[in-house]
Amino acid sequence: MKFGILISVSLLVQVTNGFTPAQPAAGSSRTALRMNVDENDISKTVKVGVIGCGRIGLVHLEAITKAPGVIPVIVSNPTVSKAEAAAKQYNVPKFSNDAMDVITDPEVDAVWICSPSQFHAEQIKACAANNKDIFCEKPIATDLPETVEAINACNEAGVKLMIGLQRRFDDNFKRVKNAVEESEVGDPIMIKLCSRDPSPPPFEYVKGGGGIFADMAVHDLDMSRFLAGSDPIDILAIGSCHIDKSIEELEGSEKFDTASCLVRYPNGVQAMVDVCRQSSYGYDQRAEVLGTKGMIQTDNVYPNTAKIYKNDFTGNADMPYDFFLSRYNEAYVTETIAFCESLVNDTPVPCTGEDGLVALIMAIAADKSAAENRWVSFSEIVEQVYCAKPTECELVSQSDLFPASFRPSGVKDLLVPDIDQQKSEEGFLAKVGSFFNSS
């Protein structure tokens, strides 16, 4: 990690300094969770709180009720009537209009953050300060420095942070991922992803939403990395407006309702992403990987498998799902259960803060590419961030104090190792120590 000076850390040497991740305090709620769960008994419960009772919060709350060994004990929403209604619907004993009531509740082991994006970073940091494990809907924050700060706050506190990129948990996309990992189609050559919404959002949603790359294409950019199994190199992106001409007055990529990206990965692997805010034939979400031995692709998901046969039409009786909550309902449930299992079994989370950070970097690079009409390397975006301390970061462009040699060369230079990485390294070092002691 680079904070003010360049630091090189050997895997086999533990250095104690100002940037060494802090260990959880004795007697904290984290240790209570670990004490409540016996190694051979996963029937114990994990108590959780949910911040935000809008549509996505209710999706997660319903999923939590389906997850084994997990009990919601408190929910919050600024409009307290929504929190009260959610508590009543899902038999949650406590509700509040204040997110801090969830974060500081001594019963709560983990917090689901489903609030508007602008509150995510602040609430993540507060959870970390209160030793709560965290599930947060994307994005982690609305800008890059604050994203790094929030992740490092969790990593220093030794709490788990999982980011909600639910498409990774969809059975269709998981099957494609498995085919790549098992070499069923050989070595990947080309990845294709499309995401097209049934209808465009209102002007008020688009304005201030961060643009089509950060708001919409970020899921597909993350999926391209998930399927490629490696970090991307650079990106070329373009955008245009075809559906709602009123948004053309907006700034940056907020004025686009249609966009395409070409992403370059190691070994010449190419990924192509296209997104559009309107599809006349329903919610269109497909993936394809071409490999050296074959190709695998997914189709859209339909409410049923019925087909109709007539003299003027043959095909599916109904359109694909027309809303993302219907399309990905099971993925949200699977995602929630995966995080709960990580909490109960103390295993690594399947979608980390680093994954969320890289997805944001990819979206920012796409935005820059479209604006400047050129290829943009992802290292360009990473190098814009300077951290004086793990939780004190800013963009280099905002100051002329920092020479190029202080800039990070990759995402890992920005982050303190997360709790699962720390445990993995500790286990490795213990094995090395045991080897030398027995020699």
Tab-separated table of C-alpha atoms in Angstrom:
chain	number	residue	atom	x	y	z
A	1	MET	CA	0.000	0.000	0.000
A	2	LYS	CA	1.268	3.516	-0.703
A	3	PHE	CA	0.410	6.172	1.892
A	4	GLY	CA	2.759	9.159	1.804
A	5	ILE	CA	5.750	6.878	1.205
A	6	LEU	CA	6.190	3.825	-0.947
A	7	ILE	CA	5.923	0.684	1.155
A	8	SER	CA	6.956	-2.787	0.039
A	9	VAL	CA	5.585	-5.550	2.254
A	10	SER	CA	6.945	-9.080	2.092
A	11	LEU	CA	4.447	-11.899	2.474
A	12	LEU	CA	6.616	-13.529	5.135
A	13	VAL	CA	7.294	-10.424	7.216
A	14	GLN	CA	4.727	-8.708	9.410
A	15	VAL	CA	5.529	-5.016	9.843
A	16	THR	CA	3.891	-3.043	12.647
A	17	ASN	CA	3.172	0.530	11.567
A	18	GLY	CA	0.414	3.108	11.378
A	19	PHE	CA	-1.256	1.199	8.566
A	20	THR	CA	-1.397	-2.227	10.219
A	21	PRO	CA	-5.075	-3.298	10.330
A	22	ALA	CA	-6.533	-2.953	13.802
A	23	GLN	CA	-7.815	-6.117	15.468
A	24	PRO	CA	-11.398	-6.275	16.753
A	25	ALA	CA	-11.696	-5.075	20.324
A	26	ALA	CA	-12.071	-7.709	23.030
A	27	GLY	CA	-15.669	-8.268	23.991
A	28	SER	CA	-16.991	-6.680	20.796
A	29	SER	CA	-20.143	-7.830	19.042
A	30	ARG	CA	-17.965	-9.573	16.460
A	31	THR	CA	-16.573	-11.920	19.079
A	32	ALA	CA	-20.107	-12.468	20.351
A	33	LEU	CA	-21.091	-13.688	16.889
A	34	ARG	CA	-18.120	-16.024	16.765
A	35	MET	CA	-18.911	-17.300	20.278
A	36	ASN	CA	-22.536	-17.905	19.379
A	37	VAL	CA	-21.595	-20.210	16.510
A	38	ASP	CA	-19.900	-23.466	17.397
A	39	GLU	CA	-17.559	-24.844	14.775
A	40	ASN	CA	-19.690	-27.966	14.388
A	41	ASP	CA	-23.072	-26.326	14.945
A	42	ILE	CA	-24.391	-24.008	12.257
A	43	SER	CA	-27.909	-24.068	13.695
A	44	LYS	CA	-27.176	-20.959	15.784
A	45	THR	CA	-28.719	-17.723	14.625
A	46	VAL	CA	-27.159	-14.553	13.290
A	47	LYS	CA	-29.121	-11.420	14.172
A	48	VAL	CA	-29.222	-8.717	11.541
A	49	GLY	CA	-30.592	-5.257	10.904
A	50	VAL	CA	-31.682	-3.683	7.629
A	51	ILE	CA	-31.237	-0.002	6.737
A	52	GLY	CA	-33.682	1.146	4.077
A	53	CYS	CA	-37.177	-0.201	3.506
A	54	GLY	CA	-37.632	0.820	-0.105
A	55	ARG	CA	-38.122	-1.764	-2.836
A	56	ILE	CA	-34.559	-3.134	-2.731
A	57	GLY	CA	-34.550	-3.177	1.066
A	58	LEU	CA	-37.747	-5.225	1.086
A	59	VAL	CA	-36.256	-7.652	-1.435
A	60	HIS	CA	-33.298	-8.263	0.883
A	61	LEU	CA	-35.510	-8.401	3.956
A	62	GLU	CA	-37.671	-11.065	2.333
A	63	ALA	CA	-34.533	-12.966	1.319
A	64	ILE	CA	-33.229	-12.767	4.892
A	65	THR	CA	-36.426	-14.403	6.125
A	66	LYS	CA	-35.729	-17.308	3.725
A	67	ALA	CA	-32.098	-17.738	4.794
A	68	PRO	CA	-31.464	-20.471	7.398
A	69	GLY	CA	-30.111	-19.389	10.756
A	70	VAL	CA	-30.662	-15.656	10.251
A	71	ILE	CA	-33.149	-13.445	12.108
A	72	PRO	CA	-33.893	-9.768	11.370
A	73	VAL	CA	-34.261	-7.882	14.653
A	74	ILE	CA	-34.522	-4.242	13.550
A	75	VAL	CA	-35.215	-2.202	10.401
A	76	SER	CA	-34.998	1.515	9.708
A	77	ASN	CA	-36.229	4.012	7.152
A	78	PRO	CA	-36.327	7.849	7.224
A	79	THR	CA	-40.074	7.630	6.596
A	80	VAL	CA	-40.820	5.656	9.709
A	81	SER	CA	-44.185	4.428	8.436
A	82	LYS	CA	-42.301	2.364	5.814
A	83	ALA	CA	-40.099	0.860	8.512
A	84	GLU	CA	-43.155	0.075	10.614
A	85	ALA	CA	-44.938	-1.547	7.672
A	86	ALA	CA	-41.864	-3.654	6.846
A	87	ALA	CA	-41.457	-4.708	10.451
A	88	LYS	CA	-45.078	-5.784	10.589
A	89	GLN	CA	-44.931	-7.635	7.245
A	90	TYR	CA	-41.797	-9.622	8.142
A	91	ASN	CA	-42.309	-9.955	11.911
A	92	VAL	CA	-39.345	-7.799	12.855
A	93	PRO	CA	-39.585	-6.760	16.529
A	94	LYS	CA	-38.046	-3.267	16.252
A	95	PHE	CA	-38.176	-0.414	13.756
A	96	SER	CA	-36.822	3.140	13.624
A	97	ASN	CA	-36.445	6.217	11.445
A	98	ASP	CA	-32.717	6.411	12.284
A	99	ALA	CA	-30.099	4.183	10.640
A	100	MET	CA	-27.821	4.611	13.657
A	101	ASP	CA	-30.360	2.736	15.769
A	102	VAL	CA	-29.668	-0.298	13.580
A	103	ILE	CA	-25.900	0.214	13.538
A	104	THR	CA	-25.555	0.630	17.309
A	105	ASP	CA	-28.089	-2.021	18.350
A	106	PRO	CA	-26.210	-4.445	20.663
A	107	GLU	CA	-28.267	-7.382	19.359
A	108	VAL	CA	-27.193	-6.842	15.755
A	109	ASP	CA	-24.316	-8.924	14.380
A	110	ALA	CA	-24.533	-7.728	10.777
A	111	VAL	CA	-26.165	-4.866	8.876
A	112	TRP	CA	-27.716	-4.783	5.400
A	113	ILE	CA	-27.315	-1.304	3.875
A	114	CYS	CA	-30.088	-0.699	1.342
A	115	SER	CA	-30.298	3.075	1.634
A	116	PRO	CA	-29.785	5.610	-1.200
A	117	SER	CA	-26.274	5.557	-2.650
A	118	GLN	CA	-25.147	8.865	-1.139
A	119	PHE	CA	-25.433	7.408	2.387
A	120	HIS	CA	-23.584	4.131	1.796
A	121	ALA	CA	-20.021	5.196	2.646
A	122	GLU	CA	-20.972	7.004	5.845
A	123	GLN	CA	-23.053	4.057	7.028
A	124	ILE	CA	-20.340	1.519	6.135
A	125	LYS	CA	-17.812	3.484	8.198
A	126	ALA	CA	-20.266	3.690	11.122
A	127	CYS	CA	-20.856	-0.072	10.958
A	128	ALA	CA	-17.120	-0.713	10.964
A	129	ALA	CA	-16.687	1.572	13.984
A	130	ASN	CA	-19.371	-0.470	15.770
A	131	ASN	CA	-17.842	-3.840	14.797
A	132	LYS	CA	-20.732	-4.928	12.588
A	133	ASP	CA	-20.302	-7.086	9.504
A	134	ILE	CA	-21.795	-5.407	6.455
A	135	PHE	CA	-23.714	-6.228	3.322
A	136	CYS	CA	-24.048	-3.149	1.108
A	137	GLU	CA	-25.880	-2.666	-2.142
A	138	LYS	CA	-23.693	-1.209	-4.872
A	139	PRO	CA	-22.199	1.341	-5.048
A	140	ILE	CA	-19.999	1.498	-1.963
A	141	ALA	CA	-19.798	5.271	-2.426
A	142	THR	CA	-20.478	7.870	-5.085
A	143	ASP	CA	-16.809	8.725	-5.659
A	144	LEU	CA	-13.522	6.847	-5.761
A	145	PRO	CA	-11.654	8.237	-2.717
A	146	GLU	CA	-14.632	7.690	-0.414
A	147	THR	CA	-15.006	4.147	-1.763
A	148	VAL	CA	-11.403	3.361	-0.793
A	149	GLU	CA	-11.913	4.951	2.633
A	150	ALA	CA	-15.040	2.897	3.342
A	151	ILE	CA	-13.385	-0.390	2.357
A	152	ASN	CA	-10.306	0.365	4.423
A	153	ALA	CA	-12.453	1.299	7.433
A	154	CYS	CA	-13.892	-2.232	7.307
A	155	ASN	CA	-10.536	-3.885	6.723
A	156	GLU	CA	-8.883	-2.009	9.606
A	157	ALA	CA	-11.772	-2.871	11.945
A	158	GLY	CA	-11.651	-6.529	10.926
A	159	VAL	CA	-15.278	-6.706	9.810
A	160	LYS	CA	-16.610	-8.474	6.739
A	161	LEU	CA	-17.852	-6.366	3.825
A	162	MET	CA	-19.859	-7.910	0.985
A	163	ILE	CA	-21.073	-5.878	-1.986
A	164	GLY	CA	-24.383	-6.583	-3.699
A	165	LEU	CA	-23.614	-7.511	-7.303
A	166	GLN	CA	-26.481	-9.963	-7.552
A	167	ARG	CA	-25.938	-11.130	-11.127
A	168	ARG	CA	-22.955	-13.170	-9.914
A	169	PHE	CA	-25.507	-15.312	-8.038
A	170	ASP	CA	-27.930	-15.846	-10.914
A	171	ASP	CA	-28.059	-19.506	-12.001
A	172	ASN	CA	-27.687	-18.615	-15.684
A	173	PHE	CA	-24.555	-16.525	-15.246
A	174	LYS	CA	-23.135	-18.992	-12.706
A	175	ARG	CA	-23.474	-21.777	-15.275
A	176	VAL	CA	-21.468	-19.747	-17.783
A	177	LYS	CA	-18.839	-19.052	-15.113
A	178	ASN	CA	-18.619	-22.765	-14.300
A	179	ALA	CA	-18.172	-23.608	-17.980
A	180	VAL	CA	-15.224	-21.207	-18.142
A	181	GLU	CA	-13.654	-22.488	-14.920
A	182	GLU	CA	-14.038	-26.131	-15.961
A	183	SER	CA	-12.680	-25.418	-19.472
A	184	GLU	CA	-15.842	-26.812	-21.073
A	185	VAL	CA	-15.454	-24.302	-23.908
A	186	GLY	CA	-11.669	-24.133	-23.774
A	187	ASP	CA	-9.759	-20.912	-23.185
A	188	PRO	CA	-11.959	-17.789	-23.405
A	189	ILE	CA	-11.585	-15.710	-26.543
A	190	MET	CA	-14.554	-13.377	-26.486
A	191	ILE	CA	-17.200	-12.390	-23.903
A	192	LYS	CA	-20.488	-10.714	-24.857
A	193	LEU	CA	-23.018	-9.183	-22.476
A	194	CYS	CA	-26.172	-7.192	-23.093
A	195	SER	CA	-28.490	-5.394	-20.688
A	196	ARG	CA	-31.647	-3.724	-21.958
A	197	ASP	CA	-34.411	-2.431	-19.708
A	198	PRO	CA	-38.108	-2.729	-20.641
A	199	SER	CA	-38.646	1.041	-20.355
A	200	PRO	CA	-36.553	4.115	-19.533
A	201	PRO	CA	-36.555	5.605	-16.032
A	202	PRO	CA	-38.003	9.076	-15.416
A	203	PHE	CA	-35.889	12.185	-15.997
A	204	GLU	CA	-35.634	12.772	-12.238
A	205	TYR	CA	-34.014	9.346	-11.766
A	206	VAL	CA	-31.454	9.873	-14.543
A	207	LYS	CA	-30.469	13.362	-13.365
A	208	GLY	CA	-27.831	12.976	-10.688
A	209	GLY	CA	-27.764	9.197	-11.108
A	210	GLY	CA	-24.122	9.107	-12.154
A	211	GLY	CA	-24.648	8.274	-15.818
A	212	ILE	CA	-25.394	5.131	-17.789
A	213	PHE	CA	-22.028	3.486	-17.094
A	214	ALA	CA	-22.083	3.855	-13.297
A	215	ASP	CA	-25.824	3.354	-12.934
A	216	MET	CA	-26.516	0.614	-15.464
A	217	ALA	CA	-23.491	-0.815	-17.291
A	218	VAL	CA	-21.548	-1.328	-14.040
A	219	HIS	CA	-23.290	-4.707	-13.569
A	220	ASP	CA	-22.242	-5.892	-17.030
A	221	LEU	CA	-18.699	-4.562	-16.641
A	222	ASP	CA	-18.412	-6.471	-13.368
A	223	MET	CA	-19.838	-9.587	-15.020
A	224	SER	CA	-17.231	-9.374	-17.795
A	225	ARG	CA	-14.504	-9.430	-15.127
A	226	PHE	CA	-16.276	-12.233	-13.251
A	227	LEU	CA	-16.417	-14.389	-16.389
A	228	ALA	CA	-12.918	-13.473	-17.584
A	229	GLY	CA	-11.464	-14.417	-14.199
A	230	SER	CA	-8.840	-11.673	-14.399
A	231	ASP	CA	-8.512	-7.929	-14.045
A	232	PRO	CA	-9.119	-5.793	-17.167
A	233	ILE	CA	-6.511	-3.656	-18.900
A	234	ASP	CA	-8.360	-0.862	-20.701
A	235	ILE	CA	-11.701	0.146	-22.185
A	236	LEU	CA	-13.224	1.963	-25.156
A	237	ALA	CA	-16.785	3.244	-24.716
A	238	ILE	CA	-19.350	5.240	-26.680
A	239	GLY	CA	-22.842	6.484	-25.889
A	240	SER	CA	-25.853	8.056	-27.581
A	241	CYS	CA	-29.478	9.033	-26.961
A	242	HIS	CA	-32.405	7.480	-28.845
A	243	ILE	CA	-35.316	7.016	-26.421
A	244	ASP	CA	-35.879	10.026	-24.171
A	245	LYS	CA	-34.541	13.162	-25.831
A	246	SER	CA	-35.170	15.226	-22.691
A	247	ILE	CA	-32.046	13.771	-21.053
A	248	GLU	CA	-29.787	15.190	-23.791
A	249	GLU	CA	-29.501	18.385	-21.733
A	250	LEU	CA	-27.825	16.498	-18.868
A	251	GLU	CA	-24.097	16.375	-18.201
A	252	GLY	CA	-21.664	13.582	-19.077
A	253	SER	CA	-23.009	10.092	-19.639
A	254	GLU	CA	-26.319	10.994	-18.000
A	255	LYS	CA	-27.309	12.183	-21.467
A	256	PHE	CA	-26.958	8.665	-22.886
A	257	ASP	CA	-29.685	6.030	-22.888
A	258	THR	CA	-27.653	3.661	-25.060
A	259	ALA	CA	-23.985	2.698	-24.739
A	260	SER	CA	-21.406	0.132	-25.832
A	261	CYS	CA	-18.053	-0.864	-24.312
A	262	LEU	CA	-15.107	-2.886	-25.535
A	263	VAL	CA	-12.918	-4.157	-22.690
A	264	ARG	CA	-9.478	-5.667	-23.155
A	265	TYR	CA	-8.290	-8.426	-20.799
A	266	PRO	CA	-4.955	-10.277	-20.505
A	267	ASN	CA	-4.109	-12.891	-23.164
A	268	GLY	CA	-6.036	-10.947	-25.792
A	269	VAL	CA	-9.465	-11.790	-24.329
A	270	GLN	CA	-12.097	-9.279	-25.475
A	271	ALA	CA	-15.361	-8.369	-23.760
A	272	MET	CA	-18.202	-6.512	-25.467
A	273	VAL	CA	-21.002	-4.880	-23.483
A	274	ASP	CA	-24.084	-3.130	-24.819
A	275	VAL	CA	-26.757	-1.470	-22.712
A	276	CYS	CA	-29.977	0.362	-23.553
A	277	ARG	CA	-32.641	1.838	-21.295
A	278	GLN	CA	-35.486	0.518	-23.449
A	279	SER	CA	-36.300	-2.857	-24.941
A	280	SER	CA	-39.692	-3.278	-26.593
A	281	TYR	CA	-39.713	-7.034	-25.954
A	282	GLY	CA	-39.083	-7.150	-22.189
A	283	TYR	CA	-36.082	-7.289	-19.874
A	284	ASP	CA	-33.137	-8.457	-22.003
A	285	GLN	CA	-30.203	-9.921	-20.048
A	286	ARG	CA	-27.909	-12.310	-21.904
A	287	ALA	CA	-24.325	-13.529	-21.701
A	288	GLU	CA	-22.056	-15.427	-24.071
A	289	VAL	CA	-18.513	-16.755	-23.898
A	290	LEU	CA	-16.702	-18.001	-27.009
A	291	GLY	CA	-13.786	-20.296	-26.233
A	292	THR	CA	-11.232	-22.303	-28.156
A	293	LYS	CA	-13.374	-25.471	-27.848
A	294	GLY	CA	-16.884	-24.113	-28.073
A	295	MET	CA	-19.344	-21.491	-26.954
A	296	ILE	CA	-21.832	-21.110	-24.090
A	297	GLN	CA	-24.642	-18.568	-23.917
A	298	THR	CA	-27.689	-17.782	-21.820
A	299	ASP	CA	-31.213	-16.893	-22.894
A	300	ASN	CA	-33.644	-14.505	-21.255
A	301	VAL	CA	-35.758	-15.707	-18.339
A	302	TYR	CA	-39.506	-16.090	-18.844
A	303	PRO	CA	-42.335	-16.368	-16.296
A	304	ASN	CA	-43.118	-19.791	-17.740
A	305	THR	CA	-42.033	-22.244	-20.451
A	306	ALA	CA	-45.325	-22.183	-22.369
A	307	LYS	CA	-45.140	-21.711	-26.127
A	308	ILE	CA	-47.913	-20.784	-28.510
A	309	TYR	CA	-48.292	-22.068	-32.069
A	310	LYS	CA	-50.447	-20.190	-34.591
A	311	ASN	CA	-50.478	-19.642	-38.309
A	312	ASP	CA	-48.913	-16.208	-37.861
A	313	PHE	CA	-46.732	-16.791	-34.779
A	314	THR	CA	-44.706	-19.511	-33.072
A	315	GLY	CA	-42.802	-18.879	-29.857
A	316	ASN	CA	-42.994	-18.099	-26.160
A	317	ALA	CA	-46.527	-17.433	-25.007
A	318	ASP	CA	-45.370	-14.545	-22.799
A	319	MET	CA	-42.642	-11.911	-22.821
A	320	PRO	CA	-39.514	-12.173	-20.644
A	321	TYR	CA	-39.739	-10.756	-17.138
A	322	ASP	CA	-40.282	-6.999	-17.339
A	323	PHE	CA	-38.654	-5.916	-14.061
A	324	PHE	CA	-35.258	-6.603	-12.493
A	325	LEU	CA	-36.758	-7.593	-9.148
A	326	SER	CA	-38.765	-10.342	-10.846
A	327	ARG	CA	-35.864	-11.401	-13.043
A	328	TYR	CA	-33.315	-11.616	-10.215
A	329	ASN	CA	-35.479	-12.516	-7.220
A	330	GLU	CA	-33.778	-15.883	-6.700
A	331	ALA	CA	-30.351	-14.308	-7.201
A	332	TYR	CA	-31.057	-11.862	-4.368
A	333	VAL	CA	-32.061	-14.768	-2.128
A	334	THR	CA	-28.950	-16.768	-3.080
A	335	GLU	CA	-26.753	-13.696	-2.554
A	336	THR	CA	-28.234	-13.118	0.901
A	337	ILE	CA	-27.821	-16.757	1.931
A	338	ALA	CA	-24.208	-16.700	0.706
A	339	PHE	CA	-23.404	-13.769	2.985
A	340	CYS	CA	-25.228	-15.372	5.898
A	341	GLU	CA	-23.221	-18.579	5.421
A	342	SER	CA	-20.032	-16.520	5.408
A	343	LEU	CA	-21.055	-14.981	8.738
A	344	VAL	CA	-22.071	-18.249	10.368
A	345	ASN	CA	-19.076	-20.261	9.129
A	346	ASP	CA	-16.555	-17.398	9.193
A	347	THR	CA	-15.592	-17.992	5.561
A	348	PRO	CA	-14.572	-15.403	2.943
A	349	VAL	CA	-17.400	-13.376	1.420
A	350	PRO	CA	-18.006	-14.244	-2.248
A	351	CYS	CA	-18.182	-10.635	-3.454
A	352	THR	CA	-15.703	-8.334	-1.721
A	353	GLY	CA	-15.202	-4.620	-1.286
A	354	GLU	CA	-12.389	-4.893	-3.803
A	355	ASP	CA	-14.859	-6.326	-6.343
A	356	GLY	CA	-17.097	-3.316	-5.775
A	357	LEU	CA	-14.144	-0.950	-6.132
A	358	VAL	CA	-12.992	-2.486	-9.425
A	359	ALA	CA	-16.554	-2.308	-10.816
A	360	LEU	CA	-16.655	1.415	-9.991
A	361	ILE	CA	-13.225	1.972	-11.560
A	362	MET	CA	-14.414	0.245	-14.731
A	363	ALA	CA	-17.513	2.460	-14.872
A	364	ILE	CA	-15.479	5.640	-14.301
A	365	ALA	CA	-13.026	4.609	-17.032
A	366	ALA	CA	-15.922	3.940	-19.431
A	367	ASP	CA	-17.318	7.400	-18.690
A	368	LYS	CA	-13.920	8.983	-19.354
A	369	SER	CA	-13.496	6.995	-22.569
A	370	ALA	CA	-16.868	8.109	-23.927
A	371	ALA	CA	-16.163	11.731	-22.999
A	372	GLU	CA	-12.667	11.806	-24.512
A	373	ASN	CA	-13.294	9.383	-27.407
A	374	ARG	CA	-10.245	7.207	-26.695
A	375	TRP	CA	-9.059	4.018	-25.018
A	376	VAL	CA	-8.641	4.520	-21.270
A	377	SER	CA	-6.488	2.228	-19.145
A	378	PHE	CA	-7.866	1.355	-15.724
A	379	SER	CA	-4.509	2.217	-14.163
A	380	GLU	CA	-5.211	5.840	-15.177
A	381	ILE	CA	-8.202	5.867	-12.848
A	382	VAL	CA	-6.415	4.129	-9.971
A	383	GLU	CA	-3.485	6.542	-10.188
A	384	GLN	CA	-5.822	9.469	-9.524
A	385	VAL	CA	-6.244	8.433	-5.879
A	386	TYR	CA	-3.838	9.427	-3.096
A	387	CYS	CA	-4.251	8.208	0.494
A	388	ALA	CA	-2.364	9.944	3.312
A	389	LYS	CA	-3.867	7.264	5.561
A	390	PRO	CA	-6.049	4.254	4.722
A	391	THR	CA	-9.193	6.228	5.573
A	392	GLU	CA	-8.060	9.644	4.327
A	393	CYS	CA	-8.062	9.661	0.526
A	394	GLU	CA	-8.500	12.219	-2.226
A	395	LEU	CA	-8.023	12.623	-5.950
A	396	VAL	CA	-4.521	13.631	-6.990
A	397	SER	CA	-6.098	16.102	-9.435
A	398	GLN	CA	-7.425	18.046	-6.434
A	399	SER	CA	-3.913	18.816	-5.220
A	400	ASP	CA	-0.512	19.544	-6.730
A	401	LEU	CA	1.339	18.251	-3.661
A	402	PHE	CA	1.729	14.646	-4.772
A	403	PRO	CA	4.377	13.581	-7.308
A	404	ALA	CA	3.702	10.675	-9.641
A	405	SER	CA	5.909	8.344	-7.579
A	406	PHE	CA	3.388	8.467	-4.757
A	407	ARG	CA	0.530	7.220	-6.885
A	408	PRO	CA	-0.706	3.638	-6.583
A	409	SER	CA	-0.017	1.265	-9.441
A	410	GLY	CA	-3.010	-0.990	-8.810
A	411	VAL	CA	-6.143	-1.462	-6.742
A	412	LYS	CA	-4.355	-3.556	-4.104
A	413	ASP	CA	-1.992	-0.634	-3.416
A	414	LEU	CA	-4.998	1.340	-2.173
A	415	LEU	CA	-6.447	-1.234	0.218
A	416	VAL	CA	-5.595	-2.654	3.598
A	417	PRO	CA	-6.001	-6.479	3.378
A	418	ASP	CA	-9.542	-7.484	4.327
A	419	ILE	CA	-10.270	-9.715	7.321
A	420	ASP	CA	-10.411	-12.911	5.238
A	421	GLN	CA	-7.087	-12.111	3.538
A	422	GLN	CA	-5.530	-11.405	6.934
A	423	LYS	CA	-6.663	-14.795	8.233
A	424	SER	CA	-5.390	-16.527	5.096
A	425	GLU	CA	-1.969	-14.908	5.448
A	426	GLU	CA	-1.869	-15.693	9.175
A	427	GLY	CA	-2.597	-19.348	8.388
A	428	PHE	CA	0.118	-19.406	5.740
A	429	LEU	CA	2.652	-17.793	8.084
A	430	ALA	CA	1.738	-20.269	10.828
A	431	LYS	CA	2.405	-23.153	8.438
A	432	VAL	CA	5.742	-21.622	7.408
A	433	GLY	CA	6.680	-21.132	11.075
A	434	SER	CA	5.692	-24.687	11.897
A	435	PHE	CA	7.823	-25.973	9.014
A	436	PHE	CA	10.922	-24.118	10.181
A	437	ASN	CA	10.348	-25.031	13.832
A	438	SER	CA	10.176	-28.714	12.942
A	439	SER	CA	13.319	-28.569	10.789
